[in-house]
Amino acid sequence: DAKTTQPPSMDCAEGRAANLPCNHSTISGNEYVYWYRQIHSQGPQYIIHGLKNNETNEMASLIITEDRKSSTLILPHATLRDTAVYYCIVRVPPYTGANSKLTFGKGITLSVRP
Amino acid sequence: DTAVSQTPKYLVTQMGNDKSIKCEQNLGHDTMYWYKQDSKKFLKIMFSYNNKELIINETVPNRFSPKSPDKAHLNLHINSLELGDSAVYFCASSLNNSPLHFGNGTRLTVT
């Protein structure tokens, strides 16, 4: 799986959009970009994933650049409960056998301030 | 509720003891995992089972023995506990290309 790099931390004000960057310059054509987050004292939680097109669900939006070398996770209206470590992970399907695992990096710590 | 559930949530024990952590998922997934998160917060895969068969074993000491009685359960037994085993252990499950679902962890403290 391609490596990802994320800044160690960032903060944003409650109610504002949080834009979390991820660099994956060595991504290959069939690798998907996944985002998970880990709120303190909880297990990691899936947020969203995408291949080329921008994606949106009830939690967040994922913007992937045209060259796919980077992406941004957008939390449109951050709340205090969004304070967590966010992990950007790239994976190539099929996710079976030895390829089924997720490999976590250090992630980015998002602090939402009141 | 559909979920991945682990027991116990907290486990405090002395060096040299043997302990088990249990994990159950009712999501109908066929692959289950154990991850370890150490004091530096790194999450590392330990084991993975698919339909009761060991798929991944990431050079974990053989004091750690996973057991999968059926595809809904993956238990972790640890023999001769050491101080360095203190960590949070997360169970997870998945099905085919679905995202992994994680439990809320078991915090193991070895004194």
Tab-separated table of C-alpha atoms in Angstrom:
chain	number	residue	atom	x	y	z
A	1	ASP	CA	0.000	0.000	0.000
A	2	ALA	CA	1.186	3.531	-0.783
A	3	LYS	CA	2.360	5.601	2.139
A	4	THR	CA	0.557	8.687	3.291
A	5	THR	CA	1.789	11.794	5.052
A	6	GLN	CA	-0.347	14.004	7.239
A	7	PRO	CA	0.479	17.012	9.395
A	8	PRO	CA	0.659	15.974	13.053
A	9	SER	CA	-2.088	18.279	14.236
A	10	MET	CA	-4.479	21.079	13.441
A	11	ASP	CA	-7.320	22.883	15.080
A	12	CYS	CA	-10.465	24.631	14.030
A	13	ALA	CA	-13.298	26.538	15.624
A	14	GLU	CA	-16.563	24.842	16.410
A	15	GLY	CA	-19.097	25.336	13.638
A	16	ARG	CA	-16.473	25.998	10.998
A	17	ALA	CA	-15.311	23.595	8.319
A	18	ALA	CA	-12.339	21.407	9.158
A	19	ASN	CA	-10.160	20.606	6.146
A	20	LEU	CA	-7.754	17.762	6.839
A	21	PRO	CA	-5.042	17.241	4.205
A	22	CYS	CA	-3.339	14.014	3.200
A	23	ASN	CA	-0.485	13.478	0.795
A	24	HIS	CA	-0.224	10.168	-1.082
A	25	SER	CA	2.097	11.043	-3.943
A	26	THR	CA	3.022	7.420	-4.697
A	27	ILE	CA	-0.551	6.187	-4.974
A	28	SER	CA	-1.175	3.705	-7.758
A	29	GLY	CA	-4.111	3.723	-10.135
A	30	ASN	CA	-6.193	1.143	-8.336
A	31	GLU	CA	-5.577	2.267	-4.751
A	32	TYR	CA	-8.462	3.745	-2.821
A	33	VAL	CA	-8.159	6.517	-0.253
A	34	TYR	CA	-9.791	5.709	3.097
A	35	TRP	CA	-10.342	7.905	6.117
A	36	TYR	CA	-10.888	6.639	9.638
A	37	ARG	CA	-10.936	8.510	12.913
A	38	GLN	CA	-10.325	7.543	16.513
A	39	ILE	CA	-12.058	9.493	19.211
A	40	HIS	CA	-10.373	9.264	22.597
A	41	SER	CA	-10.905	5.901	24.322
A	42	GLN	CA	-12.857	4.468	21.395
A	43	GLY	CA	-12.052	2.161	18.506
A	44	PRO	CA	-11.295	3.563	15.056
A	45	GLN	CA	-14.365	4.517	13.056
A	46	TYR	CA	-14.733	4.439	9.284
A	47	ILE	CA	-15.604	7.820	7.751
A	48	ILE	CA	-15.413	7.705	3.969
A	49	HIS	CA	-13.431	6.399	1.023
A	50	GLY	CA	-12.951	7.155	-2.660
A	51	LEU	CA	-10.949	6.334	-5.775
A	52	LYS	CA	-11.044	9.318	-8.126
A	53	ASN	CA	-14.273	11.217	-7.733
A	54	ASN	CA	-15.178	13.397	-4.816
A	55	GLU	CA	-17.377	11.619	-2.314
A	56	THR	CA	-19.837	12.831	0.294
A	57	ASN	CA	-21.763	11.071	3.020
A	58	GLU	CA	-23.516	12.074	6.215
A	59	MET	CA	-20.220	12.443	8.062
A	60	ALA	CA	-17.867	14.179	5.660
A	61	SER	CA	-16.739	14.980	2.135
A	62	LEU	CA	-13.635	13.651	0.448
A	63	ILE	CA	-11.935	15.717	-2.218
A	64	ILE	CA	-9.275	13.909	-4.272
A	65	THR	CA	-7.059	15.946	-6.590
A	66	GLU	CA	-7.116	15.140	-10.268
A	67	ASP	CA	-3.632	13.608	-10.169
A	68	ARG	CA	-4.722	11.659	-7.030
A	69	LYS	CA	-1.522	12.585	-5.223
A	70	SER	CA	-3.386	14.238	-2.375
A	71	SER	CA	-6.804	14.459	-0.804
A	72	THR	CA	-8.708	16.513	1.734
A	73	LEU	CA	-11.278	15.320	4.229
A	74	ILE	CA	-13.829	18.016	4.954
A	75	LEU	CA	-15.990	18.104	8.058
A	76	PRO	CA	-18.394	20.873	7.025
A	77	HIS	CA	-19.469	22.033	10.489
A	78	ALA	CA	-17.039	20.730	13.070
A	79	THR	CA	-18.318	20.070	16.574
A	80	LEU	CA	-16.445	19.385	19.793
A	81	ARG	CA	-17.250	15.699	19.317
A	82	ASP	CA	-15.182	15.698	16.123
A	83	THR	CA	-12.003	16.125	18.186
A	84	ALA	CA	-10.098	12.957	17.306
A	85	VAL	CA	-7.130	11.475	15.464
A	86	TYR	CA	-7.897	11.173	11.756
A	87	TYR	CA	-6.134	8.555	9.677
A	88	CYS	CA	-5.701	8.697	5.915
A	89	ILE	CA	-4.980	5.235	4.486
A	90	VAL	CA	-4.566	4.008	0.926
A	91	ARG	CA	-5.542	0.443	0.044
A	92	VAL	CA	-5.638	-1.655	-3.074
A	93	PRO	CA	-8.510	-4.119	-3.483
A	94	PRO	CA	-9.435	-6.884	-3.177
A	95	TYR	CA	-9.346	-6.639	0.583
A	96	THR	CA	-9.067	-10.344	1.217
A	97	GLY	CA	-6.561	-12.604	2.871
A	98	ALA	CA	-3.354	-10.900	3.872
A	99	ASN	CA	-4.546	-7.773	2.080
A	100	SER	CA	-7.561	-7.402	4.320
A	101	LYS	CA	-5.735	-5.532	7.081
A	102	LEU	CA	-5.624	-1.786	7.541
A	103	THR	CA	-2.215	-0.253	8.136
A	104	PHE	CA	-2.440	2.863	10.287
A	105	GLY	CA	0.072	5.701	10.295
A	106	LYS	CA	0.335	8.426	12.906
A	107	GLY	CA	-2.707	10.318	11.698
A	108	ILE	CA	-3.553	13.951	12.311
A	109	THR	CA	-4.939	15.129	15.614
A	110	LEU	CA	-7.834	17.501	15.083
A	111	SER	CA	-8.762	19.704	18.013
A	112	VAL	CA	-12.061	21.533	17.731
A	113	ARG	CA	-12.147	24.565	20.009
A	114	PRO	CA	-15.333	26.153	21.387
B	1	ASP	CA	-27.405	-3.391	18.449
B	2	THR	CA	-25.147	-4.617	15.682
B	3	ALA	CA	-21.564	-4.182	16.726
B	4	VAL	CA	-18.177	-5.553	17.564
B	5	SER	CA	-18.081	-6.106	21.300
B	6	GLN	CA	-15.093	-6.911	23.459
B	7	THR	CA	-14.844	-8.044	27.049
B	8	PRO	CA	-13.520	-7.026	29.424
B	9	LYS	CA	-13.163	-3.296	28.872
B	10	TYR	CA	-10.406	-3.065	31.478
B	11	LEU	CA	-8.030	-5.764	32.634
B	12	VAL	CA	-5.431	-5.294	35.352
B	13	THR	CA	-3.191	-8.229	36.147
B	14	GLN	CA	0.254	-9.144	37.389
B	15	MET	CA	3.266	-10.244	35.410
B	16	GLY	CA	3.351	-13.930	34.694
B	17	ASN	CA	-0.421	-14.406	34.696
B	18	ASP	CA	-2.449	-15.798	31.811
B	19	LYS	CA	-5.473	-13.844	30.610
B	20	SER	CA	-8.019	-13.876	27.799
B	21	ILE	CA	-9.899	-11.168	25.940
B	22	LYS	CA	-13.085	-12.057	24.108
B	23	CYS	CA	-14.514	-10.542	20.938
B	24	GLU	CA	-17.833	-11.100	19.252
B	25	GLN	CA	-19.377	-9.523	16.175
B	26	ASN	CA	-22.966	-9.809	15.015
B	27	LEU	CA	-22.446	-8.067	11.692
B	28	GLY	CA	-22.262	-11.280	9.681
B	29	HIS	CA	-18.616	-10.562	8.803
B	30	ASP	CA	-16.259	-13.370	7.912
B	31	THR	CA	-12.911	-11.791	8.815
B	32	MET	CA	-11.852	-10.738	12.299
B	33	TYR	CA	-8.736	-8.998	13.568
B	34	TRP	CA	-6.784	-8.132	16.667
B	35	TYR	CA	-4.921	-4.832	16.768
B	36	LYS	CA	-2.643	-3.511	19.509
B	37	GLN	CA	-2.316	0.186	20.359
B	38	ASP	CA	0.698	0.932	22.506
B	39	SER	CA	1.443	3.896	24.738
B	40	LYS	CA	2.650	5.901	21.736
B	41	LYS	CA	-0.777	5.391	20.166
B	42	PHE	CA	0.438	3.359	17.193
B	43	LEU	CA	-2.177	0.893	15.985
B	44	LYS	CA	-0.641	-2.359	14.741
B	45	ILE	CA	-2.238	-5.459	13.326
B	46	MET	CA	-1.543	-8.627	15.277
B	47	PHE	CA	-3.754	-11.341	13.810
B	48	SER	CA	-6.489	-11.877	11.300
B	49	TYR	CA	-8.856	-14.820	10.902
B	50	ASN	CA	-11.094	-15.550	7.953
B	51	ASN	CA	-13.830	-18.124	8.543
B	52	LYS	CA	-11.908	-19.515	11.534
B	53	GLU	CA	-8.663	-19.805	9.565
B	54	LEU	CA	-5.556	-17.798	10.539
B	55	ILE	CA	-4.685	-15.432	7.701
B	56	ILE	CA	-2.345	-12.847	9.210
B	57	ASN	CA	0.174	-13.310	12.009
B	58	GLU	CA	2.387	-10.256	12.305
B	59	THR	CA	5.406	-11.641	14.181
B	60	VAL	CA	3.605	-11.584	17.478
B	61	PRO	CA	5.251	-13.545	20.341
B	62	ASN	CA	3.825	-17.028	20.637
B	63	ARG	CA	2.631	-16.152	24.140
B	64	PHE	CA	-0.292	-14.642	22.229
B	65	SER	CA	-2.673	-17.254	20.898
B	66	PRO	CA	-5.832	-16.272	19.047
B	67	LYS	CA	-8.730	-18.698	18.930
B	68	SER	CA	-11.720	-18.493	16.634
B	69	PRO	CA	-14.448	-20.979	17.643
B	70	ASP	CA	-16.676	-19.673	14.860
B	71	LYS	CA	-16.593	-16.795	12.451
B	72	ALA	CA	-18.449	-14.515	14.860
B	73	HIS	CA	-15.887	-14.866	17.634
B	74	LEU	CA	-12.171	-14.232	17.929
B	75	ASN	CA	-10.633	-14.521	21.354
B	76	LEU	CA	-7.099	-13.595	22.374
B	77	HIS	CA	-5.296	-15.589	25.033
B	78	ILE	CA	-2.043	-14.246	26.459
B	79	ASN	CA	0.308	-16.437	28.489
B	80	SER	CA	2.975	-15.283	30.923
B	81	LEU	CA	2.054	-11.634	30.709
B	82	GLU	CA	4.892	-9.103	30.608
B	83	LEU	CA	4.987	-5.400	31.412
B	84	GLY	CA	5.381	-4.628	27.701
B	85	ASP	CA	2.047	-6.251	26.956
B	86	SER	CA	0.314	-3.286	28.570
B	87	ALA	CA	-1.679	-1.660	25.777
B	88	VAL	CA	-5.150	-1.254	24.390
B	89	TYR	CA	-6.245	-4.227	22.286
B	90	PHE	CA	-8.853	-3.678	19.593
B	91	CYS	CA	-10.907	-6.309	17.852
B	92	ALA	CA	-12.279	-5.590	14.380
B	93	SER	CA	-14.243	-7.343	11.664
B	94	SER	CA	-14.944	-6.980	7.959
B	95	LEU	CA	-16.647	-8.687	5.044
B	96	ASN	CA	-15.160	-8.755	1.559
B	97	ASN	CA	-14.535	-5.138	0.564
B	98	SER	CA	-16.428	-3.544	3.444
B	99	PRO	CA	-14.671	-1.115	5.809
B	100	LEU	CA	-13.364	-2.560	9.056
B	101	HIS	CA	-15.597	-2.182	12.110
B	102	PHE	CA	-13.763	-1.881	15.421
B	103	GLY	CA	-14.724	-2.629	18.982
B	104	ASN	CA	-14.060	-0.105	21.730
B	105	GLY	CA	-10.972	-1.796	23.009
B	106	THR	CA	-9.687	-3.632	26.064
B	107	ARG	CA	-7.191	-1.706	28.165
B	108	LEU	CA	-4.710	-4.207	29.557
B	109	THR	CA	-2.435	-3.112	32.385
B	110	VAL	CA	0.263	-5.494	33.556
B	111	THR	CA	1.817	-4.647	36.924
